[in-house]
Short mmCIF file of C-alpha atoms in Angstrom, two decimals:
data_model
loop_
_atom_site.label_atom_id
_atom_site.label_comp_id
_atom_site.label_asym_id
_atom_site.label_seq_id
_atom_site.Cartn_x
_atom_site.Cartn_y
_atom_site.Cartn_z
CA UNK A 1 16.47 15.55 67.86
CA UNK A 2 14.49 15.38 64.67
CA UNK A 3 11.85 12.68 64.23
CA UNK A 4 11.63 10.19 61.41
CA UNK A 5 8.78 7.72 61.25
CA UNK A 6 8.34 4.51 59.29
CA UNK A 7 5.20 2.64 58.41
CA UNK A 8 4.45 -0.14 58.83
CA UNK A 9 6.64 -1.22 61.74
CA UNK A 10 6.30 -4.83 60.71
CA UNK A 11 4.73 -6.65 57.81
CA UNK A 12 4.21 -10.28 56.86
CA UNK A 13 3.41 -11.05 53.26
CA UNK A 14 3.21 -13.96 50.88
CA UNK A 15 5.95 -14.65 48.40
CA UNK A 16 5.32 -12.84 45.12
CA UNK A 17 3.48 -9.87 46.56
CA UNK A 18 4.77 -6.31 46.71
CA UNK A 19 5.25 -4.37 49.92
CA UNK A 20 5.51 -0.61 50.33
CA UNK A 21 7.33 0.98 53.25
CA UNK A 22 6.93 4.68 54.01
CA UNK A 23 9.52 6.93 55.59
CA UNK A 24 8.50 10.37 56.80
CA UNK A 25 10.40 13.22 58.36
CA UNK A 26 7.92 14.66 60.83
CA UNK A 27 9.41 17.95 61.93
CA UNK A 28 11.91 18.85 59.24
CA UNK A 29 12.32 18.80 55.49
CA UNK A 30 14.63 16.14 54.17
CA UNK A 31 16.38 16.75 50.88
CA UNK A 32 18.08 13.38 51.12
CA UNK A 33 16.81 10.09 52.43
CA UNK A 34 18.71 6.85 52.74
CA UNK A 35 17.46 3.29 52.82
CA UNK A 36 19.36 0.63 54.72
CA UNK A 37 18.90 -3.06 55.19
CA UNK A 38 20.00 -4.95 58.26
CA UNK A 39 20.23 -8.71 58.70
CA UNK A 40 20.22 -10.24 62.19
CA UNK A 41 23.37 -9.49 64.13
CA UNK A 42 24.83 -7.56 61.24
CA UNK A 43 25.40 -3.91 60.54
CA UNK A 44 23.40 -1.63 58.31
CA UNK A 45 23.99 -1.96 54.61
CA UNK A 46 23.19 1.09 52.53
CA UNK A 47 20.82 0.20 49.71
CA UNK A 48 20.15 3.52 48.05
CA UNK A 49 20.17 7.27 48.40
CA UNK A 50 17.26 9.35 47.25
CA UNK A 51 16.90 13.05 46.67
CA UNK A 52 13.55 14.74 46.46
CA UNK A 53 12.30 14.90 42.90
CA UNK A 54 15.05 12.83 41.33
CA UNK A 55 15.89 9.19 40.76
CA UNK A 56 17.46 7.23 43.56
CA UNK A 57 21.10 6.22 43.46
CA UNK A 58 21.51 2.53 44.21
CA UNK A 59 24.50 0.86 45.77
CA UNK A 60 26.32 -1.83 43.88
CA UNK A 61 24.50 -5.14 44.00
CA UNK A 62 21.09 -3.66 44.84
CA UNK A 63 18.47 -4.33 42.18
CA UNK A 64 16.73 -1.09 41.37
CA UNK A 65 13.82 -2.87 39.69
CA UNK A 66 13.21 -4.91 42.78
CA UNK A 67 13.58 -2.15 45.33
CA UNK A 68 11.68 0.83 43.95
CA UNK A 69 12.32 4.10 45.70
CA UNK A 70 10.24 7.21 45.33
CA UNK A 71 11.10 10.47 47.08
CA UNK A 72 7.96 12.36 46.21
CA UNK A 73 8.27 15.25 48.64
CA UNK A 74 10.63 16.76 51.16
CA UNK A 75 9.00 14.73 53.92
CA UNK A 76 8.22 11.39 52.31
CA UNK A 77 10.18 8.60 50.70
CA UNK A 78 8.82 5.15 49.92
CA UNK A 79 10.55 1.82 49.35
CA UNK A 80 8.58 -0.82 47.47
CA UNK A 81 9.86 -4.37 47.56
CA UNK A 82 8.43 -5.86 44.39
CA UNK A 83 7.62 -9.56 44.04
CA UNK A 84 9.02 -10.24 47.47
CA UNK A 85 10.73 -13.54 48.22
CA UNK A 86 11.75 -15.09 51.54
CA UNK A 87 15.34 -13.91 51.06
CA UNK A 88 14.02 -10.33 51.12
CA UNK A 89 12.99 -10.81 54.72
CA UNK A 90 14.98 -8.30 56.70
CA UNK A 91 14.90 -5.16 58.80
CA UNK A 92 14.66 -2.05 56.64
CA UNK A 93 15.63 1.31 58.10
CA UNK A 94 15.39 4.72 56.52
CA UNK A 95 17.21 7.86 57.50
CA UNK A 96 16.84 11.47 56.54
CA UNK A 97 19.10 14.46 56.34
CA UNK A 98 17.59 17.90 56.67
CA UNK A 99 17.74 20.98 54.49
CA UNK A 100 18.40 23.37 57.30
CA UNK A 101 22.08 22.64 57.51
CA UNK A 102 24.09 20.20 59.56
CA UNK A 103 25.18 16.75 58.58
CA UNK A 104 23.23 14.73 61.09
CA UNK A 105 21.23 11.80 59.78
CA UNK A 106 18.17 10.85 61.76
CA UNK A 107 16.89 7.32 61.56
CA UNK A 108 13.44 5.83 61.53
CA UNK A 109 12.49 3.00 63.89
CA UNK A 110 12.72 0.41 61.13
CA UNK A 111 10.33 -1.96 59.39
CA UNK A 112 10.59 -5.68 59.87
CA UNK A 113 9.59 -7.57 56.73
CA UNK A 114 8.85 -11.28 56.78
CA UNK A 115 8.10 -12.95 53.49
CA UNK A 116 6.53 -16.38 53.75
CA UNK B 1 36.67 -6.23 54.10
CA UNK B 2 34.92 -3.72 56.27
CA UNK B 3 35.71 -0.08 55.51
CA UNK B 4 35.24 0.60 59.19
CA UNK B 5 36.56 -1.72 61.83
CA UNK B 6 34.92 -1.71 65.24
CA UNK B 7 36.36 -3.35 68.30
CA UNK B 8 35.49 -5.21 70.31
CA UNK B 9 32.67 -7.04 68.58
CA UNK B 10 30.98 -7.59 71.91
CA UNK B 11 31.61 -6.57 75.45
CA UNK B 12 30.24 -7.65 78.82
CA UNK B 13 30.88 -5.31 81.72
CA UNK B 14 29.78 -5.10 85.31
CA UNK B 15 27.50 -2.21 86.15
CA UNK B 16 29.53 0.77 87.27
CA UNK B 17 32.60 -0.08 85.21
CA UNK B 18 34.05 2.10 82.48
CA UNK B 19 34.48 0.86 78.93
CA UNK B 20 35.83 1.94 75.56
CA UNK B 21 34.76 1.05 72.03
CA UNK B 22 36.97 1.81 69.05
CA UNK B 23 36.25 2.58 65.43
CA UNK B 24 39.06 2.63 62.87
CA UNK B 25 39.05 3.66 59.23
CA UNK B 26 41.72 3.05 56.62
CA UNK B 27 40.88 6.38 55.03
CA UNK B 28 40.60 9.90 56.34
CA UNK B 29 37.10 10.66 57.45
CA UNK B 30 35.06 13.70 56.59
CA UNK B 31 33.02 13.00 59.68
CA UNK B 32 32.13 10.22 62.05
CA UNK B 33 28.82 9.39 63.71
CA UNK B 34 28.13 7.34 66.78
CA UNK B 35 24.71 5.72 67.11
CA UNK B 36 23.14 3.36 69.59
CA UNK B 37 20.68 0.67 68.52
CA UNK B 38 18.57 -1.71 70.51
CA UNK B 39 17.88 -4.98 68.71
CA UNK B 40 15.06 -4.64 66.21
CA UNK B 41 14.79 -0.89 66.65
CA UNK B 42 16.00 2.22 64.92
CA UNK B 43 19.19 4.11 65.61
CA UNK B 44 19.54 6.77 68.26
CA UNK B 45 21.93 9.54 67.33
CA UNK B 46 24.61 10.06 69.96
CA UNK B 47 27.06 12.50 68.40
CA UNK B 48 28.97 13.49 65.32
CA UNK B 49 32.64 14.40 65.16
CA UNK B 50 34.21 16.29 62.31
CA UNK B 51 37.38 18.00 63.42
CA UNK B 52 40.63 16.24 64.20
CA UNK B 53 41.07 16.01 67.95
CA UNK B 54 37.42 16.86 68.56
CA UNK B 55 35.78 15.45 71.67
CA UNK B 56 32.11 15.49 72.56
CA UNK B 57 30.07 14.23 75.46
CA UNK B 58 26.48 13.08 75.83
CA UNK B 59 25.56 12.32 79.42
CA UNK B 60 28.09 9.67 80.51
CA UNK B 61 29.26 8.94 76.98
CA UNK B 62 32.31 10.66 75.52
CA UNK B 63 33.64 10.25 72.00
CA UNK B 64 36.82 11.53 70.45
CA UNK B 65 38.17 11.70 66.91
CA UNK B 66 41.91 11.47 66.54
CA UNK B 67 44.02 14.16 64.90
CA UNK B 68 44.39 12.19 61.68
CA UNK B 69 40.62 11.69 61.54
CA UNK B 70 40.97 7.96 61.05
CA UNK B 71 40.09 6.63 64.46
CA UNK B 72 37.43 7.36 67.03
CA UNK B 73 36.87 6.02 70.50
CA UNK B 74 33.65 5.98 72.51
CA UNK B 75 34.01 5.88 76.26
CA UNK B 76 31.24 5.15 78.74
CA UNK B 77 31.81 6.08 82.36
CA UNK B 78 30.14 4.17 85.18
CA UNK B 79 28.10 1.96 82.87
CA UNK B 80 24.48 1.19 83.65
CA UNK B 81 22.05 -1.41 82.32
CA UNK B 82 20.45 1.35 80.23
CA UNK B 83 23.69 1.60 78.26
CA UNK B 84 23.26 -1.91 76.91
CA UNK B 85 22.73 -2.15 73.18
CA UNK B 86 24.60 -2.07 69.91
CA UNK B 87 26.92 0.84 69.28
CA UNK B 88 27.53 1.67 65.64
CA UNK B 89 30.04 4.05 64.18
CA UNK B 90 29.25 5.55 60.80
CA UNK B 91 31.72 7.24 58.48
CA UNK B 92 31.06 10.10 56.17
CA UNK B 93 33.54 10.17 53.30
CA UNK B 94 34.86 13.21 51.51
CA UNK B 95 31.97 14.67 49.62
CA UNK B 96 29.96 14.32 52.80
CA UNK B 97 27.13 12.29 51.43
CA UNK B 98 26.74 8.63 52.23
CA UNK B 99 27.22 7.15 55.66
CA UNK B 100 28.82 3.72 55.84
CA UNK B 101 28.57 1.76 59.08
CA UNK B 102 30.89 -0.46 61.02
CA UNK B 103 29.78 -3.91 62.14
CA UNK B 104 28.77 -2.66 65.58
CA UNK B 105 29.75 -3.47 69.13
CA UNK B 106 27.26 -5.31 71.31
CA UNK B 107 27.41 -4.09 74.87
CA UNK B 108 25.96 -6.05 77.76
CA UNK B 109 25.92 -4.55 81.23
CA UNK B 110 25.51 -6.91 84.18
CA UNK B 111 23.58 -5.55 87.11
#
């Protein structure tokens, strides 16, 4: 299957700092990328959907000014957690859907964020 | 309430035994995904079902979507420790855009 990478795989930061997470589709072009958040022992919660070159669409309850999403190219989307707080600590997973047809979403390995 | 209901929430089986996980939606699905996740890792795509009555297999894992496209079952034959993990069903609604996930089923396989 297609490969999606995320960087970094884990990050620890101080409260108040901003953290950027990258999501890349390595062997296909992704018109649409999705960002999910997962708390321990819970399912994935969709945060936002981004299309290349346009503004992201956020799910209800997700602060767009706190979670900045940029889908700059067909292979890269970034999620920036601004002014992170301990309650933002979570597992963030991105997924990508290709341009070449098919509905399959491929997921990245996830980024574990710990805010102290 | 969850848009997708998965059952059971967790399951412990002896190696070699068969098992079934269910995923039920209150609305007709455009498509349904099955993924496997190990704790703290990304999701591994297993299969996607779109047509009513469709059945697909991936190694010893078989999934079926019912005719009404509201329920799917995932069946593992002769389970092995490598099957252990969290199985997530994801629903694609009409419009075929966002994928919403069920709560997951945690599978433990005893050697």
